[in-house]
């Protein structure tokens, strides 16, 4: 993907503050961090989002994210971690190359939740769970 900025980073065509990499995955500092130490983890081969990343590649990205997250409290002094992925523009995905955000969380920070949780209708929850369960059983 010639226009994909993360593909350019993965191929070392443009610079990045690389934390870790191997032949298949790479982790680097987000240049517009939500908090100090915000890291992105990507597959080196292009996949747009969760819907089209290969299972093996996804597992490798997740494994590297876990390794990085485990050392963040000691290295950065954070008290917690947010790990997230946005799939599609409606879900705030800005770069159309699969990536996981590892966002260190610190006491007394101003970072806000991206959504407000509200109590759900139990009938609706039951229906959603049943529909998803049926679809998964058919696969």
PDB file of C-alpha atoms in Angstrom:
ATOM      1  CA  UNK A   1       0.000   0.000   0.000  1.00  0.00           C
ATOM      2  CA  UNK A   2       1.952   2.989  -1.293  1.00  0.00           C
ATOM      3  CA  UNK A   3      -0.170   5.593   0.476  1.00  0.00           C
ATOM      4  CA  UNK A   4      -0.448   3.885   3.879  1.00  0.00           C
ATOM      5  CA  UNK A   5       1.636   5.710   6.474  1.00  0.00           C
ATOM      6  CA  UNK A   6       1.905   2.613   8.684  1.00  0.00           C
ATOM      7  CA  UNK A   7       3.136   0.525   5.730  1.00  0.00           C
ATOM      8  CA  UNK A   8       5.788   3.211   5.182  1.00  0.00           C
ATOM      9  CA  UNK A   9       6.778   3.023   8.855  1.00  0.00           C
ATOM     10  CA  UNK A  10       6.850  -0.802   8.721  1.00  0.00           C
ATOM     11  CA  UNK A  11       9.185  -0.711   5.705  1.00  0.00           C
ATOM     12  CA  UNK A  12      11.376   1.981   7.322  1.00  0.00           C
ATOM     13  CA  UNK A  13      10.594   4.384   4.455  1.00  0.00           C
ATOM     14  CA  UNK A  14       9.766   7.027   7.048  1.00  0.00           C
ATOM     15  CA  UNK A  15      11.120   7.319  10.591  1.00  0.00           C
ATOM     16  CA  UNK A  16       9.384   6.209  13.759  1.00  0.00           C
ATOM     17  CA  UNK A  17      10.289   5.799  17.416  1.00  0.00           C
ATOM     18  CA  UNK A  18      10.357   1.994  17.327  1.00  0.00           C
ATOM     19  CA  UNK A  19       9.887   0.131  20.603  1.00  0.00           C
ATOM     20  CA  UNK A  20      10.052  -3.414  19.221  1.00  0.00           C
ATOM     21  CA  UNK A  21       9.845  -5.216  15.908  1.00  0.00           C
ATOM     22  CA  UNK A  22      10.409  -8.507  14.155  1.00  0.00           C
ATOM     23  CA  UNK A  23       9.676  -9.744  10.629  1.00  0.00           C
ATOM     24  CA  UNK A  24       5.902  -9.593  11.124  1.00  0.00           C
ATOM     25  CA  UNK A  25       4.955  -6.946  13.704  1.00  0.00           C
ATOM     26  CA  UNK A  26       6.165  -3.571  14.929  1.00  0.00           C
ATOM     27  CA  UNK A  27       5.469  -1.284  17.878  1.00  0.00           C
ATOM     28  CA  UNK A  28       6.233   2.428  17.858  1.00  0.00           C
ATOM     29  CA  UNK A  29       5.377   5.606  19.743  1.00  0.00           C
ATOM     30  CA  UNK A  30       2.227   7.457  18.687  1.00  0.00           C
ATOM     31  CA  UNK A  31       3.286  10.947  17.530  1.00  0.00           C
ATOM     32  CA  UNK A  32      -0.017  12.354  18.834  1.00  0.00           C
ATOM     33  CA  UNK A  33      -0.240  10.505  22.150  1.00  0.00           C
ATOM     34  CA  UNK A  34      -3.310  10.430  24.367  1.00  0.00           C
ATOM     35  CA  UNK A  35      -0.942  10.029  27.344  1.00  0.00           C
ATOM     36  CA  UNK A  36       2.815   9.800  27.900  1.00  0.00           C
ATOM     37  CA  UNK A  37       4.041   6.495  26.455  1.00  0.00           C
ATOM     38  CA  UNK A  38       1.099   5.835  24.068  1.00  0.00           C
ATOM     39  CA  UNK A  39       2.289   3.034  21.753  1.00  0.00           C
ATOM     40  CA  UNK A  40       0.861   1.619  18.515  1.00  0.00           C
ATOM     41  CA  UNK A  41       1.320  -2.031  17.521  1.00  0.00           C
ATOM     42  CA  UNK A  42       0.835  -3.035  13.874  1.00  0.00           C
ATOM     43  CA  UNK A  43       1.241  -6.006  11.576  1.00  0.00           C
ATOM     44  CA  UNK A  44       3.873  -5.224   8.941  1.00  0.00           C
ATOM     45  CA  UNK A  45       1.656  -6.677   6.210  1.00  0.00           C
ATOM     46  CA  UNK A  46      -1.269  -4.416   5.396  1.00  0.00           C
ATOM     47  CA  UNK A  47      -4.672  -5.219   6.879  1.00  0.00           C
ATOM     48  CA  UNK A  48      -7.288  -2.493   7.144  1.00  0.00           C
ATOM     49  CA  UNK A  49      -8.839  -3.412  10.488  1.00  0.00           C
ATOM     50  CA  UNK A  50     -10.097  -6.230  12.701  1.00  0.00           C
ATOM     51  CA  UNK A  51     -12.381  -7.471   9.937  1.00  0.00           C
ATOM     52  CA  UNK A  52      -9.583  -8.406   7.530  1.00  0.00           C
ATOM     53  CA  UNK A  53      -6.450  -9.084   9.588  1.00  0.00           C
ATOM     54  CA  UNK A  54      -5.223 -12.687   9.373  1.00  0.00           C
ATOM     55  CA  UNK A  55      -5.755 -14.636  12.606  1.00  0.00           C
ATOM     56  CA  UNK A  56      -2.042 -15.496  12.983  1.00  0.00           C
ATOM     57  CA  UNK A  57      -1.057 -11.872  12.432  1.00  0.00           C
ATOM     58  CA  UNK A  58      -3.657 -10.676  14.945  1.00  0.00           C
ATOM     59  CA  UNK A  59      -2.292 -13.056  17.583  1.00  0.00           C
ATOM     60  CA  UNK A  60       1.260 -11.776  17.005  1.00  0.00           C
ATOM     61  CA  UNK A  61       0.141  -8.147  17.331  1.00  0.00           C
ATOM     62  CA  UNK A  62      -1.780  -8.953  20.511  1.00  0.00           C
ATOM     63  CA  UNK A  63       1.171 -10.883  21.952  1.00  0.00           C
ATOM     64  CA  UNK A  64       3.562  -7.971  21.389  1.00  0.00           C
ATOM     65  CA  UNK A  65       1.023  -5.538  22.859  1.00  0.00           C
ATOM     66  CA  UNK A  66       0.805  -7.687  25.988  1.00  0.00           C
ATOM     67  CA  UNK A  67       4.604  -7.822  26.346  1.00  0.00           C
ATOM     68  CA  UNK A  68       4.845  -4.038  26.092  1.00  0.00           C
ATOM     69  CA  UNK A  69       1.899  -3.393  28.423  1.00  0.00           C
ATOM     70  CA  UNK A  70       3.412  -5.631  31.099  1.00  0.00           C
ATOM     71  CA  UNK A  71       6.568  -3.489  31.383  1.00  0.00           C
ATOM     72  CA  UNK A  72       4.862  -0.090  31.189  1.00  0.00           C
ATOM     73  CA  UNK A  73       4.037   0.278  34.914  1.00  0.00           C
ATOM     74  CA  UNK A  74       7.687  -0.282  35.854  1.00  0.00           C
ATOM     75  CA  UNK A  75       9.184   1.778  33.016  1.00  0.00           C
ATOM     76  CA  UNK A  76       6.654   4.631  32.879  1.00  0.00           C
ATOM     77  CA  UNK A  77       5.124   4.623  36.355  1.00  0.00           C
ATOM     78  CA  UNK A  78       1.586   4.236  35.028  1.00  0.00           C
ATOM     79  CA  UNK A  79      -1.170   2.715  37.151  1.00  0.00           C
ATOM     80  CA  UNK A  80      -3.154   1.001  34.388  1.00  0.00           C
ATOM     81  CA  UNK A  81      -3.431   0.408  30.641  1.00  0.00           C
ATOM     82  CA  UNK A  82      -6.113   0.877  27.993  1.00  0.00           C
ATOM     83  CA  UNK A  83      -5.787  -1.423  24.987  1.00  0.00           C
ATOM     84  CA  UNK A  84      -8.060  -0.666  22.067  1.00  0.00           C
ATOM     85  CA  UNK A  85      -8.691  -0.868  18.335  1.00  0.00           C
ATOM     86  CA  UNK A  86     -11.050   1.220  16.235  1.00  0.00           C
ATOM     87  CA  UNK A  87     -12.544  -0.613  13.224  1.00  0.00           C
ATOM     88  CA  UNK A  88     -13.885   1.846  10.658  1.00  0.00           C
ATOM     89  CA  UNK A  89     -14.229   5.602  10.450  1.00  0.00           C
ATOM     90  CA  UNK A  90     -17.460   5.552  12.470  1.00  0.00           C
ATOM     91  CA  UNK A  91     -15.420   3.981  15.303  1.00  0.00           C
ATOM     92  CA  UNK A  92     -12.730   6.710  15.137  1.00  0.00           C
ATOM     93  CA  UNK A  93     -10.247   4.774  12.967  1.00  0.00           C
ATOM     94  CA  UNK A  94      -8.053   7.416  11.327  1.00  0.00           C
ATOM     95  CA  UNK A  95      -5.297   5.300   9.753  1.00  0.00           C
ATOM     96  CA  UNK A  96      -6.726   2.467   7.670  1.00  0.00           C
ATOM     97  CA  UNK A  97      -4.083  -0.068   8.710  1.00  0.00           C
ATOM     98  CA  UNK A  98      -4.861  -2.388  11.621  1.00  0.00           C
ATOM     99  CA  UNK A  99      -3.315  -1.133  14.846  1.00  0.00           C
ATOM    100  CA  UNK A 100      -3.734  -1.573  18.561  1.00  0.00           C
ATOM    101  CA  UNK A 101      -3.336   1.383  20.883  1.00  0.00           C
ATOM    102  CA  UNK A 102      -1.603   0.780  24.210  1.00  0.00           C
ATOM    103  CA  UNK A 103      -2.452   3.819  26.317  1.00  0.00           C
ATOM    104  CA  UNK A 104      -0.770   4.042  29.729  1.00  0.00           C
ATOM    105  CA  UNK A 105      -3.041   5.508  32.391  1.00  0.00           C
ATOM    106  CA  UNK A 106      -1.805   7.715  35.201  1.00  0.00           C
ATOM    107  CA  UNK A 107      -3.382   8.974  38.406  1.00  0.00           C
ATOM    108  CA  UNK A 108      -4.749  12.535  38.221  1.00  0.00           C
ATOM    109  CA  UNK A 109      -4.890  12.647  34.416  1.00  0.00           C
ATOM    110  CA  UNK A 110      -7.614  14.348  32.414  1.00  0.00           C
ATOM    111  CA  UNK A 111      -8.185  11.662  29.748  1.00  0.00           C
ATOM    112  CA  UNK A 112     -11.924  10.994  29.344  1.00  0.00           C
ATOM    113  CA  UNK A 113     -13.812   7.830  28.399  1.00  0.00           C
ATOM    114  CA  UNK A 114     -14.794   7.768  24.704  1.00  0.00           C
ATOM    115  CA  UNK A 115     -18.381   6.778  25.544  1.00  0.00           C
ATOM    116  CA  UNK A 116     -20.868   6.890  28.390  1.00  0.00           C
ATOM    117  CA  UNK A 117     -22.152   3.557  29.700  1.00  0.00           C
ATOM    118  CA  UNK A 118     -25.885   3.325  30.375  1.00  0.00           C
ATOM    119  CA  UNK A 119     -27.962   0.480  31.855  1.00  0.00           C
ATOM    120  CA  UNK A 120     -29.194  -1.908  29.164  1.00  0.00           C
ATOM    121  CA  UNK A 121     -32.614  -3.414  28.561  1.00  0.00           C
ATOM    122  CA  UNK A 122     -32.370  -7.088  29.656  1.00  0.00           C
ATOM    123  CA  UNK A 123     -34.721  -8.271  26.912  1.00  0.00           C
ATOM    124  CA  UNK A 124     -32.571  -6.543  24.318  1.00  0.00           C
ATOM    125  CA  UNK A 125     -29.388  -8.038  25.839  1.00  0.00           C
ATOM    126  CA  UNK A 126     -30.900 -11.517  25.671  1.00  0.00           C
ATOM    127  CA  UNK A 127     -31.917 -11.023  22.028  1.00  0.00           C
ATOM    128  CA  UNK A 128     -28.488  -9.697  21.015  1.00  0.00           C
ATOM    129  CA  UNK A 129     -26.679 -12.532  22.808  1.00  0.00           C
ATOM    130  CA  UNK A 130     -28.944 -15.114  21.160  1.00  0.00           C
ATOM    131  CA  UNK A 131     -28.528 -13.657  17.654  1.00  0.00           C
ATOM    132  CA  UNK A 132     -24.735 -13.465  17.973  1.00  0.00           C
ATOM    133  CA  UNK A 133     -24.540 -16.950  19.481  1.00  0.00           C
ATOM    134  CA  UNK A 134     -26.607 -18.403  16.619  1.00  0.00           C
ATOM    135  CA  UNK A 135     -24.440 -16.704  14.007  1.00  0.00           C
ATOM    136  CA  UNK A 136     -21.246 -17.986  15.650  1.00  0.00           C
ATOM    137  CA  UNK A 137     -22.689 -21.518  15.771  1.00  0.00           C
ATOM    138  CA  UNK A 138     -23.286 -21.394  12.001  1.00  0.00           C
ATOM    139  CA  UNK A 139     -19.629 -20.623  11.244  1.00  0.00           C
TER     140      UNK A 139
END
